[in-house]
PDB file of C-alpha atoms in Angstrom:
ATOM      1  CA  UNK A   1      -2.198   9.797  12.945  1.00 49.00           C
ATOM      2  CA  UNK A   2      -1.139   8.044   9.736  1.00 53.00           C
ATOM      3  CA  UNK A   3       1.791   9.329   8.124  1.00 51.00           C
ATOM      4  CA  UNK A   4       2.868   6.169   6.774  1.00 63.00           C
ATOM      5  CA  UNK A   5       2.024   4.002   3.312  1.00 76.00           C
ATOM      6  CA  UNK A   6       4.933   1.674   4.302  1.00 87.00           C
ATOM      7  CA  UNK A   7       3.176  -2.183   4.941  1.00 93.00           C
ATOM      8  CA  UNK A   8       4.268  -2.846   8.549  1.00 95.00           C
ATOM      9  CA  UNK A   9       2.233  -6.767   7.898  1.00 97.00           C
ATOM     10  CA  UNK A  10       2.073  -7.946   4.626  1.00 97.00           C
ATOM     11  CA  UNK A  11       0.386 -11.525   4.491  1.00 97.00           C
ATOM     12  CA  UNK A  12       0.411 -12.870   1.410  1.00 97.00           C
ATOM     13  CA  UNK A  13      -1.675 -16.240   0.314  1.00 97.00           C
ATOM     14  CA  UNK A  14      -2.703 -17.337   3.280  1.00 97.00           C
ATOM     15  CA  UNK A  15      -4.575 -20.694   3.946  1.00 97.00           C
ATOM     16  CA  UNK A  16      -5.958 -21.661   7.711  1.00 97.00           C
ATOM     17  CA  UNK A  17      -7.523 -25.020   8.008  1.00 95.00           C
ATOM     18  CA  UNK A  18      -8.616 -27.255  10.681  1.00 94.00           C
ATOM     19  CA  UNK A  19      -9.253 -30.952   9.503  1.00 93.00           C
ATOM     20  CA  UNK A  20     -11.102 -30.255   6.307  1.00 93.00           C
ATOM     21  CA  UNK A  21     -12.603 -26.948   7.296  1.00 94.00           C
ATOM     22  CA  UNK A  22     -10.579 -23.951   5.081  1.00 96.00           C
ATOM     23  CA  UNK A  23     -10.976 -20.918   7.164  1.00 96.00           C
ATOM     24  CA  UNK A  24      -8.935 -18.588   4.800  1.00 97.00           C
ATOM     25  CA  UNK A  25      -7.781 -19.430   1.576  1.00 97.00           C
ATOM     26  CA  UNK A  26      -5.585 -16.591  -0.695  1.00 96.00           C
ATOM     27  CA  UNK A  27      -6.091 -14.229   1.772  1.00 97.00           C
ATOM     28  CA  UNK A  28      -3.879 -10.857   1.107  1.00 98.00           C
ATOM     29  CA  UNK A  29      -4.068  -7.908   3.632  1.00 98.00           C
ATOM     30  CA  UNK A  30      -1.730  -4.788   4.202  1.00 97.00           C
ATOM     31  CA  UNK A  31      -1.059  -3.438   7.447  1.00 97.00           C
ATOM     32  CA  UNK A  32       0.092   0.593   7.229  1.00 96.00           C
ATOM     33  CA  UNK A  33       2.533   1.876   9.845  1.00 95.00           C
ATOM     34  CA  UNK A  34       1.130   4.356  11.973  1.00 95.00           C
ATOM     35  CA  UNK A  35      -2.922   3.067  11.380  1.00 96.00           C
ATOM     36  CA  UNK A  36      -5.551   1.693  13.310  1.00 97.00           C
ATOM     37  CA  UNK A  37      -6.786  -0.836  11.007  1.00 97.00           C
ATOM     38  CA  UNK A  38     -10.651  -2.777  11.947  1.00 97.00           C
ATOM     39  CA  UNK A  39     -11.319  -6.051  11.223  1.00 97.00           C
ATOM     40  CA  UNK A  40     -14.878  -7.321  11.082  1.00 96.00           C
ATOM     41  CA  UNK A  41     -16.536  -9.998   9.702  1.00 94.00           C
ATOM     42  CA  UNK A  42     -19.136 -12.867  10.069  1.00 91.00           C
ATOM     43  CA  UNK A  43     -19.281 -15.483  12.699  1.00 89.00           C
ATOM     44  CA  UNK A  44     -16.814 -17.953  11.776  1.00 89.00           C
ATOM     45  CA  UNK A  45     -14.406 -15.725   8.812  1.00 94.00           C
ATOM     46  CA  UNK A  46     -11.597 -16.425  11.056  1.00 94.00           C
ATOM     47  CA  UNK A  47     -10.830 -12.695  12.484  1.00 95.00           C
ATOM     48  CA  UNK A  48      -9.366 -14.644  15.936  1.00 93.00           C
ATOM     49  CA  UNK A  49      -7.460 -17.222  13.515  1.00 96.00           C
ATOM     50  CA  UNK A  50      -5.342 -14.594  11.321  1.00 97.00           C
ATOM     51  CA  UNK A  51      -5.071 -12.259  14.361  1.00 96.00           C
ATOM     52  CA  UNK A  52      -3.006 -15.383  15.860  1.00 94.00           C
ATOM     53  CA  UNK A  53      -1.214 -16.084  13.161  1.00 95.00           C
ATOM     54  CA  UNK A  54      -0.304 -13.228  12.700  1.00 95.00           C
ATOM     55  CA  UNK A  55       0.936 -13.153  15.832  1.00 92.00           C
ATOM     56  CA  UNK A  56       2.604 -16.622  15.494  1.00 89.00           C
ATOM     57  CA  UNK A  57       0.473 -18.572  18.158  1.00 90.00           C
ATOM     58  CA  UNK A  58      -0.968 -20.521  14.966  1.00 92.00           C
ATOM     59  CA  UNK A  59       0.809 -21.883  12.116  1.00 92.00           C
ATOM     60  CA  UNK A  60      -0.712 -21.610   8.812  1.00 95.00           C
ATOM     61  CA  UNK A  61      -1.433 -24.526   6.183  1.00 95.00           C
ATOM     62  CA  UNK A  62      -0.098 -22.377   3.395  1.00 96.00           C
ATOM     63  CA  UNK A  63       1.037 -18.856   2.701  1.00 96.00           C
ATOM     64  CA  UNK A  64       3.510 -15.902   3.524  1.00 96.00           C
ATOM     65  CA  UNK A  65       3.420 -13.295   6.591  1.00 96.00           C
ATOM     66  CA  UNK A  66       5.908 -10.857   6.763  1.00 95.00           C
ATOM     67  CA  UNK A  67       6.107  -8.118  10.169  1.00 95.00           C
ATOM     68  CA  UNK A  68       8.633  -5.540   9.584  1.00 94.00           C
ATOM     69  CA  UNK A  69       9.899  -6.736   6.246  1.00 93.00           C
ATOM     70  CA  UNK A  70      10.934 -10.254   7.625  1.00 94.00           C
ATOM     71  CA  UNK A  71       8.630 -13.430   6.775  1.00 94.00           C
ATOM     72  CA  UNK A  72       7.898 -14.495   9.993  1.00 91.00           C
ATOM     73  CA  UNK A  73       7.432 -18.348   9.315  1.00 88.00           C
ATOM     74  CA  UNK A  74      10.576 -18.501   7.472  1.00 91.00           C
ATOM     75  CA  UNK A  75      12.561 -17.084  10.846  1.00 91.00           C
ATOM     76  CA  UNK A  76      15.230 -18.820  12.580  1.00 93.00           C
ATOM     77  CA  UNK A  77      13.634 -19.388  15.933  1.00 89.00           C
ATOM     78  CA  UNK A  78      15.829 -16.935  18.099  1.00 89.00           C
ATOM     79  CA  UNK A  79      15.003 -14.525  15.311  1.00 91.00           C
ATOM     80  CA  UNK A  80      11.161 -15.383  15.595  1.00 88.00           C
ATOM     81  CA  UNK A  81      11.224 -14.919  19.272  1.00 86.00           C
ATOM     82  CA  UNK A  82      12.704 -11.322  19.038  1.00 88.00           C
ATOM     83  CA  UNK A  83      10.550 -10.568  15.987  1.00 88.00           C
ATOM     84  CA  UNK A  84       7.615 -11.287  18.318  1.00 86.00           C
ATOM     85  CA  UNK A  85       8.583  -9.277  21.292  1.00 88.00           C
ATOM     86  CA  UNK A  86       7.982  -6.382  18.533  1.00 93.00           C
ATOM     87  CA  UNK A  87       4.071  -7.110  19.539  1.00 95.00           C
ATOM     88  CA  UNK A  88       1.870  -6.621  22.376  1.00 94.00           C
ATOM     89  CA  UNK A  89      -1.410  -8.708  22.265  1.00 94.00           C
ATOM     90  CA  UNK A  90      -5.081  -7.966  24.370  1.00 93.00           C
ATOM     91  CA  UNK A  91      -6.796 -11.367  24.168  1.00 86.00           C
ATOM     92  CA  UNK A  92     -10.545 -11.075  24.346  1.00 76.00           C
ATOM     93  CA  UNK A  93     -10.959 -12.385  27.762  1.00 70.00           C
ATOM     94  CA  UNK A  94      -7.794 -10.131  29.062  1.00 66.00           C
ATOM     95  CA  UNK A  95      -6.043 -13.503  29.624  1.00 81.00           C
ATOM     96  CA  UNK A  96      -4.724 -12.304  32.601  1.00 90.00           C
ATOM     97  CA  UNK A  97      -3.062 -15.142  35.303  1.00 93.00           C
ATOM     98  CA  UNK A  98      -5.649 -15.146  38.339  1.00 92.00           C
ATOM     99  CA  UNK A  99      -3.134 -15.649  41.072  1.00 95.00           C
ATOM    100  CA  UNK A 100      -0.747 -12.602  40.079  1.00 95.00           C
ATOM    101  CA  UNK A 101      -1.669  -9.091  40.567  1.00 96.00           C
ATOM    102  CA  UNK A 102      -1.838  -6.728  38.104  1.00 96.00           C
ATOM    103  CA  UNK A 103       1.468  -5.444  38.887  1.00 97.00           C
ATOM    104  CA  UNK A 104       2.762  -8.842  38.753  1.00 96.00           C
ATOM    105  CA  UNK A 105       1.131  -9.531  35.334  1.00 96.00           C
ATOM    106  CA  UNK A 106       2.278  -6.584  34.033  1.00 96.00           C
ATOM    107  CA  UNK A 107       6.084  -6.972  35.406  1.00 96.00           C
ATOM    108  CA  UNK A 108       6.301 -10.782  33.931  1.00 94.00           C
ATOM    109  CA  UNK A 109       7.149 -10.028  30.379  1.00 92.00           C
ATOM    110  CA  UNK A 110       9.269  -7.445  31.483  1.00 94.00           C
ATOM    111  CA  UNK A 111      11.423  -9.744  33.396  1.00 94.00           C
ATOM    112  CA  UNK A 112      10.913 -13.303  31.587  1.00 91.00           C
ATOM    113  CA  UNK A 113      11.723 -11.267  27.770  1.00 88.00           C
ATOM    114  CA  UNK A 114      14.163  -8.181  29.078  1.00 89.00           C
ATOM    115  CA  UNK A 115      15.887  -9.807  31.393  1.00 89.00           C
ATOM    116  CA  UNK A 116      14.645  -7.180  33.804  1.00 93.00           C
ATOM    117  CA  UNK A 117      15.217  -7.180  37.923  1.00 94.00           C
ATOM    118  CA  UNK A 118      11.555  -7.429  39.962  1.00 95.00           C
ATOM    119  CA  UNK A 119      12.002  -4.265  41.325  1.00 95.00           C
ATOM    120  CA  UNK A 120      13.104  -2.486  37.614  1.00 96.00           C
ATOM    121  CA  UNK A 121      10.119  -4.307  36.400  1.00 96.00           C
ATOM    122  CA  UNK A 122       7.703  -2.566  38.756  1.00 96.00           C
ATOM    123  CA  UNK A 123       8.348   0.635  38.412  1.00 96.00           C
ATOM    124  CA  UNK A 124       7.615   0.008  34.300  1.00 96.00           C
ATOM    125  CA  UNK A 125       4.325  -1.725  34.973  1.00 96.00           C
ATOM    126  CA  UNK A 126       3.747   1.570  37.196  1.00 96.00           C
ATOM    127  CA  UNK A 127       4.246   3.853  34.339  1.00 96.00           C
ATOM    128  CA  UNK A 128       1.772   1.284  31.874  1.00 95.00           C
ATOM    129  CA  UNK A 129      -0.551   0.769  34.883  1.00 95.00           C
ATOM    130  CA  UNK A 130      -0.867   4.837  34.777  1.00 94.00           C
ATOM    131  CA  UNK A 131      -0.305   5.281  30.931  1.00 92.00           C
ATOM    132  CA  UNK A 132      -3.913   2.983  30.247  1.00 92.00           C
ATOM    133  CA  UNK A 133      -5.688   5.001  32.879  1.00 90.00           C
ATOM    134  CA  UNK A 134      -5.900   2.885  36.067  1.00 92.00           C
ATOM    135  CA  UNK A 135      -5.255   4.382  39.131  1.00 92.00           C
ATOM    136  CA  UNK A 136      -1.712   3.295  41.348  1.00 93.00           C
ATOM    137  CA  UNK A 137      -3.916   1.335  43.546  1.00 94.00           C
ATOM    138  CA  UNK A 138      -4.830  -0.957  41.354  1.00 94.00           C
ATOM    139  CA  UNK A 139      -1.320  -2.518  40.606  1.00 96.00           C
ATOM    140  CA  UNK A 140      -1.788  -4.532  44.060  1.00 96.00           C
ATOM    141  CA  UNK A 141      -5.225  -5.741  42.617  1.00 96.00           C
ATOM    142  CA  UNK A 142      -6.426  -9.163  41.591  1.00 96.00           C
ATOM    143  CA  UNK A 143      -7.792  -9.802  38.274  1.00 94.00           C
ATOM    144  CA  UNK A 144     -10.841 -10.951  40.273  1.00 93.00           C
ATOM    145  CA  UNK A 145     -11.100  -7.444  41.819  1.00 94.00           C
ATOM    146  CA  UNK A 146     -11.378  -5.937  38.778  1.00 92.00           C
ATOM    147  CA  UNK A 147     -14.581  -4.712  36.721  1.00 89.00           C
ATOM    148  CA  UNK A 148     -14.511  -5.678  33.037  1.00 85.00           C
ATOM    149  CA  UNK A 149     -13.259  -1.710  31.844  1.00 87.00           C
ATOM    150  CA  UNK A 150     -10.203  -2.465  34.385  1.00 91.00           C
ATOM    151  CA  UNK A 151      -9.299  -5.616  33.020  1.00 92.00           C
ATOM    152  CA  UNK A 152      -9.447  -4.510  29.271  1.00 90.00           C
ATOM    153  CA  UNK A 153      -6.947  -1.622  30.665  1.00 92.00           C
ATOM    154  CA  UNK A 154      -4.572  -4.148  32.916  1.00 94.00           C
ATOM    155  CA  UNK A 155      -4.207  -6.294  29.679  1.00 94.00           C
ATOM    156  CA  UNK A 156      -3.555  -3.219  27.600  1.00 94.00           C
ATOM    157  CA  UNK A 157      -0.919  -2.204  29.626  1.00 94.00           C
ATOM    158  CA  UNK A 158       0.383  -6.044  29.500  1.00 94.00           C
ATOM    159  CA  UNK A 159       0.619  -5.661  25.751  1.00 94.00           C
ATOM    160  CA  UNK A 160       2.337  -2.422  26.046  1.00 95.00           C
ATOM    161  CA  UNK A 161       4.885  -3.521  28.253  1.00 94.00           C
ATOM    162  CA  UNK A 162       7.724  -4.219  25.892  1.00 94.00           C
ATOM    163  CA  UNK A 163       7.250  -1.311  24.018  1.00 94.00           C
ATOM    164  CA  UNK A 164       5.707  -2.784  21.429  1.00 95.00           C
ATOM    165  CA  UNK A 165       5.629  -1.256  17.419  1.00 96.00           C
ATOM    166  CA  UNK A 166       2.601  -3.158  16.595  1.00 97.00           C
ATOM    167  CA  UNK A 167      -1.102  -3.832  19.012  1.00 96.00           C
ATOM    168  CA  UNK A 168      -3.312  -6.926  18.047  1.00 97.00           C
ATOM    169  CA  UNK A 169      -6.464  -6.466  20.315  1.00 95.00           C
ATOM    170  CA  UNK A 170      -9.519  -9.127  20.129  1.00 94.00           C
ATOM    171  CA  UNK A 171     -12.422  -7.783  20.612  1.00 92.00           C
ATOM    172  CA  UNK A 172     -11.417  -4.893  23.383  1.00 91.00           C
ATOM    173  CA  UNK A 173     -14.489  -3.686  24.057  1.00 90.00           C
ATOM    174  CA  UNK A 174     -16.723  -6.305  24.149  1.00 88.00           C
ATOM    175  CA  UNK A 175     -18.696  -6.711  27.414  1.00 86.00           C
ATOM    176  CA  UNK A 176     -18.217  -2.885  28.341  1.00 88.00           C
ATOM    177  CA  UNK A 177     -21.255  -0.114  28.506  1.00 89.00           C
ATOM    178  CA  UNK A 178     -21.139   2.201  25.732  1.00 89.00           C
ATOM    179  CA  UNK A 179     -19.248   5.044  28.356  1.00 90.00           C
ATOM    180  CA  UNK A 180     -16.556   2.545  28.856  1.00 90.00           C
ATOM    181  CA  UNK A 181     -16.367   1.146  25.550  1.00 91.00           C
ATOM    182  CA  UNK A 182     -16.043   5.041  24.313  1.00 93.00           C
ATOM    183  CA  UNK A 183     -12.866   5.777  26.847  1.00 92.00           C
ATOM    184  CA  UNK A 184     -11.631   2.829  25.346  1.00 92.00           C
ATOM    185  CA  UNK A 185     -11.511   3.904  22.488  1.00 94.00           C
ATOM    186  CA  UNK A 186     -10.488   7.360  23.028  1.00 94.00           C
ATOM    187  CA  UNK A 187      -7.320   6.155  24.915  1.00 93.00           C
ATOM    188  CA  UNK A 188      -6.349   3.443  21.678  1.00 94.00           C
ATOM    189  CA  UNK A 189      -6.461   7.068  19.430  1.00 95.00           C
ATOM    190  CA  UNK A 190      -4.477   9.014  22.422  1.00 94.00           C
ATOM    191  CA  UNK A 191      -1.828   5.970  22.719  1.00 93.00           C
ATOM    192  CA  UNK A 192      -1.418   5.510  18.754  1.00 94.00           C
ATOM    193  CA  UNK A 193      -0.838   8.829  18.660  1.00 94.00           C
ATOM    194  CA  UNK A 194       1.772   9.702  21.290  1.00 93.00           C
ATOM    195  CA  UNK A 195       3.542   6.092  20.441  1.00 92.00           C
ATOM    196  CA  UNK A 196       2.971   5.704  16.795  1.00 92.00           C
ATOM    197  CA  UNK A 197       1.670   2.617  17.067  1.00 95.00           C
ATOM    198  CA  UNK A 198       0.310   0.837  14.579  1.00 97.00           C
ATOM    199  CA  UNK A 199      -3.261  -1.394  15.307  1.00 97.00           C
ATOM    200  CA  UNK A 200      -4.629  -4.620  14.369  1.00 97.00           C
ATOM    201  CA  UNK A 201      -8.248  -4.529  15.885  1.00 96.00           C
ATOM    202  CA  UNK A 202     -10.469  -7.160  15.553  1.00 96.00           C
ATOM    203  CA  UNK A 203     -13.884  -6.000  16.968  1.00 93.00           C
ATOM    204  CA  UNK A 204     -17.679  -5.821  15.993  1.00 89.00           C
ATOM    205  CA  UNK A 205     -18.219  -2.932  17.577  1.00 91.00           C
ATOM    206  CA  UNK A 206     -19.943  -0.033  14.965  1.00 91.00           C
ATOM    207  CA  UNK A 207     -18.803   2.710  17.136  1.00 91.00           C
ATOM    208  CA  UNK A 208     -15.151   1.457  17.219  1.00 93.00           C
ATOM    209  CA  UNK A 209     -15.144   1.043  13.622  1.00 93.00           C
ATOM    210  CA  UNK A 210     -16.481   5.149  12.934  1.00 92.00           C
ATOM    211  CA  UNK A 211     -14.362   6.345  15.545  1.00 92.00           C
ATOM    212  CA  UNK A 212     -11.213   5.203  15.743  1.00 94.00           C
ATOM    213  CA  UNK A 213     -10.225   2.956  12.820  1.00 96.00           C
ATOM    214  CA  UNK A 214      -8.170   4.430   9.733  1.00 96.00           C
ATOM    215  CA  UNK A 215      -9.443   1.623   7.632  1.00 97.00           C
ATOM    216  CA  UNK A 216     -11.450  -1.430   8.325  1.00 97.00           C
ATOM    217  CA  UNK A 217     -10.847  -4.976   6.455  1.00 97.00           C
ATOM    218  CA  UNK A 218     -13.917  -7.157   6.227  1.00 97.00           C
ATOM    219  CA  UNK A 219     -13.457 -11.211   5.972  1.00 96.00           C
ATOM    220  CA  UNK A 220     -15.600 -13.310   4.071  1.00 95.00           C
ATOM    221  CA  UNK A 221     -15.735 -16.110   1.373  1.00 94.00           C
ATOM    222  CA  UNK A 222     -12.341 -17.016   3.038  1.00 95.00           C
ATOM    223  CA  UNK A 223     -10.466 -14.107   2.155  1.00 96.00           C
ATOM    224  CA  UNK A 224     -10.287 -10.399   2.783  1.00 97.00           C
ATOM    225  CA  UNK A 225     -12.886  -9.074   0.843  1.00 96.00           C
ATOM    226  CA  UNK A 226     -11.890  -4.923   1.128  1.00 96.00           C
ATOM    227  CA  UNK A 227      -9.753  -3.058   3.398  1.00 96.00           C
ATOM    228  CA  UNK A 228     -10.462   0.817   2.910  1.00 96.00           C
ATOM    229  CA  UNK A 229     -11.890   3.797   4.751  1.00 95.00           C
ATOM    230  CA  UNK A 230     -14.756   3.089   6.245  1.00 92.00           C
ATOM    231  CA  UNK A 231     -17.035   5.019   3.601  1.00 90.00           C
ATOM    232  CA  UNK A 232     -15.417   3.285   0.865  1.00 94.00           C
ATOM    233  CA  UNK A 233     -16.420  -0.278   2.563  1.00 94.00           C
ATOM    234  CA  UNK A 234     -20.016   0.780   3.865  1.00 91.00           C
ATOM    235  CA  UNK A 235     -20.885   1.376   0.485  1.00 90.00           C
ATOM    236  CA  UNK A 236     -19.672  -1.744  -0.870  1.00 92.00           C
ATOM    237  CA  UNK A 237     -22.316  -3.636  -2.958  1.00 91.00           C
ATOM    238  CA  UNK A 238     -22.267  -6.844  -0.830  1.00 92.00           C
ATOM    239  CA  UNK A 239     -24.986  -8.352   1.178  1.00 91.00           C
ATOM    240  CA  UNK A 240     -23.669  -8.624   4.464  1.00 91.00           C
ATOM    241  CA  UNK A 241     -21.673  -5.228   4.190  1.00 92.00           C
ATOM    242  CA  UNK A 242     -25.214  -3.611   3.626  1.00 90.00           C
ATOM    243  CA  UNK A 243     -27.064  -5.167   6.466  1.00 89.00           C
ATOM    244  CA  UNK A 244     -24.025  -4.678   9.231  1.00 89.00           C
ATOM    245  CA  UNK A 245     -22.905  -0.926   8.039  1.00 87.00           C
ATOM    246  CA  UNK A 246     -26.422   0.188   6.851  1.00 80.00           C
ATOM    247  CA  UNK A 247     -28.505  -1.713   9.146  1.00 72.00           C
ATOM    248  CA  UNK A 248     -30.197  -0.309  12.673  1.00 63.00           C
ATOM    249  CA  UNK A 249     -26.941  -0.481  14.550  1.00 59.00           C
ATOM    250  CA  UNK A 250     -24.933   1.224  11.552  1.00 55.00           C
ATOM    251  CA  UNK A 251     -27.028   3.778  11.071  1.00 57.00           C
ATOM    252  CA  UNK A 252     -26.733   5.120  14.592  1.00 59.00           C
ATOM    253  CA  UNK A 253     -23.362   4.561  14.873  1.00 57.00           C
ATOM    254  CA  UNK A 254     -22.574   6.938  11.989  1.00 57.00           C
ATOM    255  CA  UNK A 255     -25.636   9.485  13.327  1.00 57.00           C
ATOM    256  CA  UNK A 256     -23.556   9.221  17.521  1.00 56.00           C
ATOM    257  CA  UNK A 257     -20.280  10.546  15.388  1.00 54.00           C
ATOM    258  CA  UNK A 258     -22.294  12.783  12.865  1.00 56.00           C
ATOM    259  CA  UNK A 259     -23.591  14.252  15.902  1.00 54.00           C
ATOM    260  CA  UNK A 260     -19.671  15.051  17.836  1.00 55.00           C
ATOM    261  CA  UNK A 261     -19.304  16.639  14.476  1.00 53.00           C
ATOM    262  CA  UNK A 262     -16.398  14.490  13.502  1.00 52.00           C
ATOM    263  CA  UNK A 263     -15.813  12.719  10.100  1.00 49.00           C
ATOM    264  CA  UNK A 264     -15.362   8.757  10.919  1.00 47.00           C
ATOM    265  CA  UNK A 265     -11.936   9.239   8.875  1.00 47.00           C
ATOM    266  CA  UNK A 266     -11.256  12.736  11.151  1.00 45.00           C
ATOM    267  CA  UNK A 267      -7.743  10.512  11.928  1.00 45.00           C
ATOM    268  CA  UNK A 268      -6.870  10.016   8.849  1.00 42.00           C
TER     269      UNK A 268
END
């Protein structure tokens, strides 16, 4: 639940380019402690791009981004590195090594960032493996024994294996039935919750966005064009705002969560 107005990400200015393609250019955005905050937008806004800088797996052409007060491309790298182990990222395939089990996968963080034994390691990845939902048997597992649902868990528990304050998924859902999409989702609320995390979720999904998100951010022209609750932004006089939010798809999205007789900002 958000309790917080404090800006746990503050980017500031930012410009993303490749070659002469400007992805972003002056884009702002605020991050609250404590939210679940959706980001959606067009094919080709970028969502991926400022998730990973973010993140710092890309550097930007031009701008500021500060996580927990501290601008993160100004860093020291030692300082960078420990900054980073702050956050726990689920990339949109899972991203999961093939030839280590999920236990393994799970445990390698563990011991490469905290310096952890094997066997200490385990018994953590045991506790994520069971906090996500997956049952004990499938720590000894293969990524390639896994349906899509299981995978989106094992990498969940990867990001949360350092305790992270801060959760950057890409696209979590994507690929999963509507049943497993919706325990998904249920278990991001019950883990924000009980952890006080706070969410960076990039994601098309309607029902994501009116069920679990505190606010959503939309990208386009280059920059973040609003971030507000999602009533605020589905009423926004903008042409593809209207057609995603009050299109088909919208529509029933808001009518599924009209129907559980829950607000879409019942979080907030």
């Amino acid at each position: 639940m958000v309790t917080s107005t404090e800006a746990i990400i503050k980017v500031r200015g930012l410009r993303n380019q490749f070659g002469n393609n400007v992805v972003h250019q002056d884009l702002d955005l605020d991050v609250c402690r404590g939210e679940i905050l959706g980001v959606v937008g067009g094919s080709g806004t970028g969502k991926s791009v400022l998730l990973r800088s973010i993140v710092g797996l890309m550097t930007p052409a031009a701008g500021e981004i500060n996580l927990f007060g501290k601008n993160l491309l100004a860093l020291p790298s030692a300082e960078r590195a420990a900054l980073e182990q702050r956050v726990g990222v689920l990339f949109q395939q899972g991203a999961l090594f093939s030839s280590l089990t999920v236990l393994e996968n799970i445990s390698l963080p563990l011991i490469e960032h905290a310096g952890l034994t094997r066997t200490e390691a385990g018994e953590i990845a045991r506790v994520k493996i069971a906090l996500t939902g997956l049952s004990a048997h499938a720590a000894d597992l293969y990524p390639s024994d896994l349906s899509g649902g299981m995978i989106k868990r094992a990498s969940l528990a990867r990001a949360l294996a350092l305790d992270p304050d801060i959760l950057f998924l890409d696209e979590p859902t994507a690929g999963l039935d509507p049943i497993g999409a919706a325990a998904f989702d249920q278990l991001l609320m019950t883990l924000r919750d009980a952890f006080n995390l706070t969410v960076f979720l990039v994601t098309h999904d309607l029902d994501t966005l009116y069920t679990a998100c505190d606010r959503i951010a939309v990208l386009s022209q280059k920059k973040v064009l609003v971030a507000d609750r999602l009533e605020v932004v589905a009423n926004l006089n903008d042409p593809w705002i209207q057609d995603y939010f009050q299109g088909p798809r919208g529509r029933s999205a808001f009518q599924a969560v009209e129907r559980t007789g829950a607000s879409p900002t019942h979080h907030q």
